[in-house]
Amino acid sequence: MARAIDIQRIIRSRFVRDLPLVALGCAIAALAVDVFMVPQGLAAGGLTGLATIVAELGRRAGLNLPVGTQTIVMNAVLLLFVLRTGGARYAVQTITGFVLFGFFTDLFAPFVAPLGERDLMLCALWGGIISGLGYGLVFRCGVNTGGSDTIAQIISRKTSLPVGSTVMAIDVAVCAASAPVFSLENALYAAIAMVLMGMVVDRVVDGADRRRMAFVISEQHERIADDVMYEMGRGVTEVQARGVWSGKDRPMLLIILDRRELSILKTVVAEHDPEAIVFIADVSEAIGEGFKELDA
């Protein structure tokens, strides 16, 4: 009998192993917030953006409301509403993320000097890139920092709205709310930082090892497969498919390859069968023989 895999033990061990990387990611994101975002009034969505707005209003009223402490308190309150459905592991991962981020945000704030003063474009670009890098490292380890995701879960549970769309709506609302406090120009640049941050997070989480997946349907599938395997040096998987209109069984080739090899594949297919059907999709990561090693 095959030995059962203890998934919970693997998750716990990876969490402990990745904790230094999570701390590094939180520190990088916090540094970007302290250097580029908060000093220039760029509230780029989420609870950090909301805390930036509140901190500015408090400053005008003579109150010191640290952004990091605000995010910890806000996340702690929100977590109470989703704790029952998320479970203990979700709570530990989320608390780790937002506590470390809030801690580093307040820790760095008195010591770092704002960069790009009066250059909102520079701050939006580098703030979005660096914070996206930090958040991406955190998310890649399976940890999150709460914020818009937690709010979206609460709203989605009450209204059945999609979580992804709700997160986007919340972030846009925070950017819009910053306009009366700072300026419309600040809000627009904050939106740029928010979009750029999301793009960098996706690249860090998905990895830079992006590939292409090609499906080839052709009467000459054997010849095409031979050229791909022995001339291009790529593996081919044959998937049995059936045309609904013709009722005929016809093998379909599944091929994973680099972007630069895509044009070669098209040439190979065109040489053997100009009437072949080829459709291509993005693959965020390819692991295994012929690609990078599977990290257990």
Short mmCIF file of C-alpha atoms in Angstrom, two decimals:
data_model
loop_
_atom_site.label_atom_id
_atom_site.label_comp_id
_atom_site.label_asym_id
_atom_site.label_seq_id
_atom_site.Cartn_x
_atom_site.Cartn_y
_atom_site.Cartn_z
CA MET A 1 0.00 0.00 0.00
CA ALA A 2 1.28 3.44 -0.92
CA ARG A 3 2.26 5.63 2.01
CA ALA A 4 -0.16 8.50 2.59
CA ILE A 5 1.35 11.96 2.22
CA ASP A 6 0.96 14.25 5.22
CA ILE A 7 -0.04 17.44 3.41
CA GLN A 8 -0.45 19.45 6.61
CA ARG A 9 3.09 18.59 7.71
CA ILE A 10 4.48 19.67 4.33
CA ILE A 11 2.60 22.98 4.52
CA ARG A 12 3.88 23.64 8.05
CA SER A 13 7.48 22.82 7.16
CA ARG A 14 7.38 25.03 4.07
CA PHE A 15 5.88 27.88 6.07
CA VAL A 16 8.76 27.72 8.57
CA ARG A 17 11.31 27.35 5.76
CA ASP A 18 9.90 30.31 3.83
CA LEU A 19 9.49 32.61 6.85
CA PRO A 20 12.77 34.51 6.20
CA LEU A 21 11.67 35.12 2.60
CA VAL A 22 8.27 36.32 3.82
CA ALA A 23 10.00 38.75 6.19
CA LEU A 24 12.23 39.97 3.36
CA GLY A 25 9.21 40.52 1.11
CA CYS A 26 7.36 42.45 3.80
CA ALA A 27 10.46 44.57 4.44
CA ILE A 28 10.85 45.39 0.74
CA ALA A 29 7.18 46.35 0.39
CA ALA A 30 7.33 48.44 3.57
CA LEU A 31 10.45 50.23 2.36
CA ALA A 32 8.73 51.14 -0.93
CA VAL A 33 5.73 52.47 0.98
CA ASP A 34 7.91 54.60 3.29
CA VAL A 35 10.24 55.92 0.59
CA PHE A 36 7.93 56.48 -2.38
CA MET A 37 4.24 56.19 -1.47
CA VAL A 38 3.35 57.74 1.89
CA PRO A 39 5.58 60.85 1.68
CA GLN A 40 4.12 61.76 -1.72
CA GLY A 41 0.50 61.04 -0.80
CA LEU A 42 0.12 58.06 -3.13
CA ALA A 43 -2.69 55.92 -1.71
CA ALA A 44 -2.41 52.97 -4.08
CA GLY A 45 -5.40 50.99 -2.91
CA GLY A 46 -5.87 48.52 -0.06
CA LEU A 47 -5.65 49.17 3.64
CA THR A 48 -2.21 50.73 3.21
CA GLY A 49 -3.73 53.34 0.92
CA LEU A 50 -6.57 53.92 3.37
CA ALA A 51 -4.08 54.24 6.23
CA THR A 52 -2.12 56.78 4.16
CA ILE A 53 -5.25 58.91 3.84
CA VAL A 54 -6.08 58.62 7.56
CA ALA A 55 -2.48 59.44 8.51
CA GLU A 56 -2.61 62.64 6.47
CA LEU A 57 -5.94 63.69 8.00
CA GLY A 58 -4.52 62.95 11.45
CA ARG A 59 -1.41 65.01 10.71
CA ARG A 60 -3.58 67.99 9.80
CA ALA A 61 -5.41 67.57 13.10
CA GLY A 62 -2.14 67.34 15.04
CA LEU A 63 -2.30 63.57 15.56
CA ASN A 64 0.38 61.00 14.79
CA LEU A 65 -1.27 57.92 13.26
CA PRO A 66 1.47 55.59 11.99
CA VAL A 67 0.55 53.81 8.76
CA GLY A 68 1.96 50.45 9.87
CA THR A 69 0.08 50.39 13.15
CA GLN A 70 -3.12 51.35 11.36
CA THR A 71 -2.80 48.46 8.91
CA ILE A 72 -2.23 45.98 11.75
CA VAL A 73 -5.29 47.18 13.67
CA MET A 74 -7.52 47.29 10.56
CA ASN A 75 -6.44 43.82 9.45
CA ALA A 76 -6.90 42.38 12.93
CA VAL A 77 -10.47 43.67 13.08
CA LEU A 78 -11.29 42.42 9.58
CA LEU A 79 -9.76 39.01 10.24
CA LEU A 80 -12.34 38.36 12.98
CA PHE A 81 -15.07 38.31 10.32
CA VAL A 82 -13.41 35.68 8.12
CA LEU A 83 -11.60 33.59 10.72
CA ARG A 84 -14.28 30.91 10.92
CA THR A 85 -14.21 30.14 7.20
CA GLY A 86 -10.47 30.55 6.68
CA GLY A 87 -9.30 28.17 9.39
CA ALA A 88 -6.28 28.28 11.67
CA ARG A 89 -3.68 27.99 8.88
CA TYR A 90 -5.18 30.89 6.96
CA ALA A 91 -5.23 32.98 10.15
CA VAL A 92 -1.57 32.25 10.96
CA GLN A 93 -0.42 33.04 7.42
CA THR A 94 -2.45 36.24 7.24
CA ILE A 95 -1.45 37.48 10.71
CA THR A 96 2.22 36.78 9.91
CA GLY A 97 1.96 38.81 6.73
CA PHE A 98 0.21 41.92 7.98
CA VAL A 99 2.07 42.06 11.32
CA LEU A 100 5.47 41.87 9.64
CA PHE A 101 4.48 44.42 7.01
CA GLY A 102 3.07 46.84 9.58
CA PHE A 103 6.07 46.37 11.85
CA PHE A 104 8.59 47.11 9.09
CA THR A 105 6.55 50.07 7.82
CA ASP A 106 6.71 51.85 11.18
CA LEU A 107 10.27 50.66 11.84
CA PHE A 108 11.67 52.19 8.63
CA ALA A 109 9.59 55.37 8.57
CA PRO A 110 11.75 57.51 10.95
CA PHE A 111 15.02 56.52 9.29
CA VAL A 112 14.45 56.55 5.52
CA ALA A 113 14.57 59.67 3.39
CA PRO A 114 11.81 60.15 0.80
CA LEU A 115 13.03 59.94 -2.79
CA GLY A 116 11.70 61.63 -5.92
CA GLU A 117 10.23 64.60 -4.08
CA ARG A 118 7.70 66.43 -6.27
CA ASP A 119 8.18 63.84 -9.03
CA LEU A 120 4.99 61.81 -8.73
CA MET A 121 5.65 59.75 -11.84
CA LEU A 122 9.01 58.58 -10.52
CA CYS A 123 7.47 57.69 -7.15
CA ALA A 124 4.51 55.90 -8.72
CA LEU A 125 6.72 53.83 -11.01
CA TRP A 126 9.34 52.79 -8.47
CA GLY A 127 6.86 52.54 -5.63
CA GLY A 128 4.72 50.18 -7.70
CA ILE A 129 7.67 48.10 -8.91
CA ILE A 130 9.43 47.69 -5.55
CA SER A 131 6.28 47.12 -3.51
CA GLY A 132 5.07 44.64 -6.14
CA LEU A 133 8.35 42.78 -5.79
CA GLY A 134 7.94 42.62 -2.02
CA TYR A 135 4.31 41.53 -2.10
CA GLY A 136 5.11 39.00 -4.81
CA LEU A 137 7.71 37.32 -2.61
CA VAL A 138 5.18 37.12 0.22
CA PHE A 139 2.41 35.70 -1.99
CA ARG A 140 4.80 33.24 -3.63
CA CYS A 141 5.36 31.69 -0.19
CA GLY A 142 1.62 31.20 0.30
CA VAL A 143 1.29 34.06 2.78
CA ASN A 144 -0.80 37.20 2.35
CA THR A 145 -0.98 40.60 3.98
CA GLY A 146 -4.75 40.86 4.35
CA GLY A 147 -6.10 44.19 3.17
CA SER A 148 -8.45 44.32 0.18
CA ASP A 149 -8.64 40.52 -0.06
CA THR A 150 -10.12 40.24 3.43
CA ILE A 151 -12.63 43.03 2.81
CA ALA A 152 -13.61 41.40 -0.49
CA GLN A 153 -14.23 38.06 1.22
CA ILE A 154 -16.59 39.71 3.69
CA ILE A 155 -18.49 41.58 0.96
CA SER A 156 -18.62 38.52 -1.29
CA ARG A 157 -20.10 36.41 1.51
CA LYS A 158 -22.88 38.94 2.05
CA THR A 159 -23.61 39.82 -1.58
CA SER A 160 -22.27 36.90 -3.71
CA LEU A 161 -20.15 39.35 -5.71
CA PRO A 162 -16.94 37.89 -7.23
CA VAL A 163 -13.95 38.34 -4.93
CA GLY A 164 -11.58 39.42 -7.72
CA SER A 165 -13.89 42.15 -8.99
CA THR A 166 -14.58 43.31 -5.45
CA VAL A 167 -10.86 43.67 -4.70
CA MET A 168 -10.43 45.82 -7.79
CA ALA A 169 -13.44 47.96 -6.88
CA ILE A 170 -12.10 48.51 -3.34
CA ASP A 171 -8.67 49.53 -4.59
CA VAL A 172 -10.17 51.95 -7.11
CA ALA A 173 -12.41 53.39 -4.39
CA VAL A 174 -9.41 54.00 -2.11
CA CYS A 175 -7.54 55.76 -4.93
CA ALA A 176 -10.60 57.91 -5.63
CA ALA A 177 -11.01 58.73 -1.92
CA SER A 178 -7.46 60.05 -1.83
CA ALA A 179 -8.25 62.79 -4.38
CA PRO A 180 -10.02 65.19 -1.94
CA VAL A 181 -7.30 64.65 0.68
CA PHE A 182 -4.25 65.03 -1.56
CA SER A 183 -5.19 65.92 -5.14
CA LEU A 184 -6.69 64.44 -8.29
CA GLU A 185 -3.19 64.25 -9.74
CA ASN A 186 -2.02 62.20 -6.77
CA ALA A 187 -4.97 59.86 -7.14
CA LEU A 188 -4.22 59.26 -10.81
CA TYR A 189 -0.56 58.53 -10.11
CA ALA A 190 -1.60 56.24 -7.25
CA ALA A 191 -3.72 54.30 -9.73
CA ILE A 192 -0.66 53.89 -11.98
CA ALA A 193 1.32 52.57 -9.02
CA MET A 194 -1.51 50.18 -8.15
CA VAL A 195 -1.70 48.72 -11.67
CA LEU A 196 2.07 48.41 -11.94
CA MET A 197 2.22 46.76 -8.53
CA GLY A 198 -0.30 44.14 -9.64
CA MET A 199 1.68 43.39 -12.80
CA VAL A 200 4.93 42.91 -10.88
CA VAL A 201 3.20 40.71 -8.29
CA ASP A 202 1.89 38.46 -11.07
CA ARG A 203 5.33 38.13 -12.62
CA VAL A 204 7.00 37.32 -9.30
CA VAL A 205 4.34 34.81 -8.25
CA ASP A 206 4.11 33.11 -11.66
CA GLY A 207 7.86 33.26 -12.23
CA ALA A 208 9.80 34.51 -15.21
CA ASP A 209 9.95 31.04 -16.77
CA ARG A 210 6.93 31.57 -18.99
CA ARG A 211 6.37 29.15 -21.84
CA ARG A 212 3.94 28.48 -24.66
CA MET A 213 1.59 25.52 -24.93
CA ALA A 214 0.65 24.50 -28.47
CA PHE A 215 -2.11 22.12 -29.53
CA VAL A 216 -1.78 20.75 -33.06
CA ILE A 217 -4.55 18.89 -34.89
CA SER A 218 -3.39 17.40 -38.18
CA GLU A 219 -3.63 14.34 -40.40
CA GLN A 220 0.18 14.42 -40.45
CA HIS A 221 0.51 14.29 -36.69
CA GLU A 222 3.11 11.50 -36.75
CA ARG A 223 5.50 13.42 -39.00
CA ILE A 224 5.00 16.63 -37.04
CA ALA A 225 5.62 14.80 -33.76
CA ASP A 226 8.82 13.23 -35.12
CA ASP A 227 10.23 16.61 -36.18
CA VAL A 228 9.32 18.21 -32.86
CA MET A 229 10.94 15.40 -30.86
CA TYR A 230 14.04 14.69 -32.92
CA GLU A 231 14.73 18.01 -34.63
CA MET A 232 13.52 20.51 -32.03
CA GLY A 233 14.30 18.32 -29.03
CA ARG A 234 10.93 18.87 -27.38
CA GLY A 235 8.60 16.31 -25.87
CA VAL A 236 5.20 15.65 -27.43
CA THR A 237 2.08 14.26 -25.80
CA GLU A 238 -0.59 12.71 -27.98
CA VAL A 239 -4.13 13.34 -26.79
CA GLN A 240 -6.98 11.39 -28.28
CA ALA A 241 -9.67 13.71 -29.61
CA ARG A 242 -12.75 13.32 -31.76
CA GLY A 243 -14.26 15.77 -34.20
CA VAL A 244 -17.94 16.28 -33.44
CA TRP A 245 -18.81 17.25 -37.02
CA SER A 246 -16.84 14.50 -38.77
CA GLY A 247 -17.20 11.89 -36.05
CA LYS A 248 -13.59 10.81 -36.69
CA ASP A 249 -11.00 10.08 -34.05
CA ARG A 250 -7.96 12.28 -34.57
CA PRO A 251 -4.92 12.56 -32.32
CA MET A 252 -4.07 16.03 -31.00
CA LEU A 253 -0.48 16.93 -30.16
CA LEU A 254 0.31 18.80 -26.96
CA ILE A 255 3.68 20.59 -26.98
CA ILE A 256 5.32 22.88 -24.38
CA LEU A 257 8.07 25.10 -25.78
CA ASP A 258 9.92 28.38 -25.43
CA ARG A 259 8.57 31.54 -27.00
CA ARG A 260 11.44 31.70 -29.48
CA GLU A 261 10.63 28.14 -30.64
CA LEU A 262 7.08 29.02 -31.54
CA SER A 263 7.92 30.25 -35.04
CA ILE A 264 9.92 27.07 -35.69
CA LEU A 265 6.94 24.94 -34.69
CA LYS A 266 4.65 26.90 -37.03
CA THR A 267 7.09 26.32 -39.87
CA VAL A 268 7.27 22.59 -39.15
CA VAL A 269 3.49 22.27 -39.08
CA ALA A 270 3.06 24.34 -42.26
CA GLU A 271 5.59 22.19 -44.12
CA HIS A 272 3.75 18.96 -43.31
CA ASP A 273 0.14 20.15 -43.32
CA PRO A 274 -0.87 23.70 -44.33
CA GLU A 275 -4.45 22.89 -43.30
CA ALA A 276 -3.53 21.84 -39.77
CA ILE A 277 -5.22 23.50 -36.81
CA VAL A 278 -2.87 25.07 -34.25
CA PHE A 279 -3.89 26.97 -31.16
CA ILE A 280 -1.52 28.39 -28.58
CA ALA A 281 -1.83 29.37 -24.93
CA ASP A 282 0.45 30.87 -22.29
CA VAL A 283 2.00 28.66 -19.62
CA SER A 284 3.15 30.52 -16.52
CA GLU A 285 5.66 27.85 -15.50
CA ALA A 286 7.00 24.57 -16.88
CA ILE A 287 8.55 22.04 -14.51
CA GLY A 288 9.99 18.62 -15.18
CA GLU A 289 12.14 16.88 -17.76
CA GLY A 290 13.36 19.28 -20.40
CA PHE A 291 12.55 22.29 -18.24
CA LYS A 292 13.53 23.29 -14.72
CA GLU A 293 13.73 20.76 -11.92
CA LEU A 294 10.75 19.99 -9.71
CA ASP A 295 11.58 21.43 -6.30
CA ALA A 296 10.15 19.15 -3.66
#
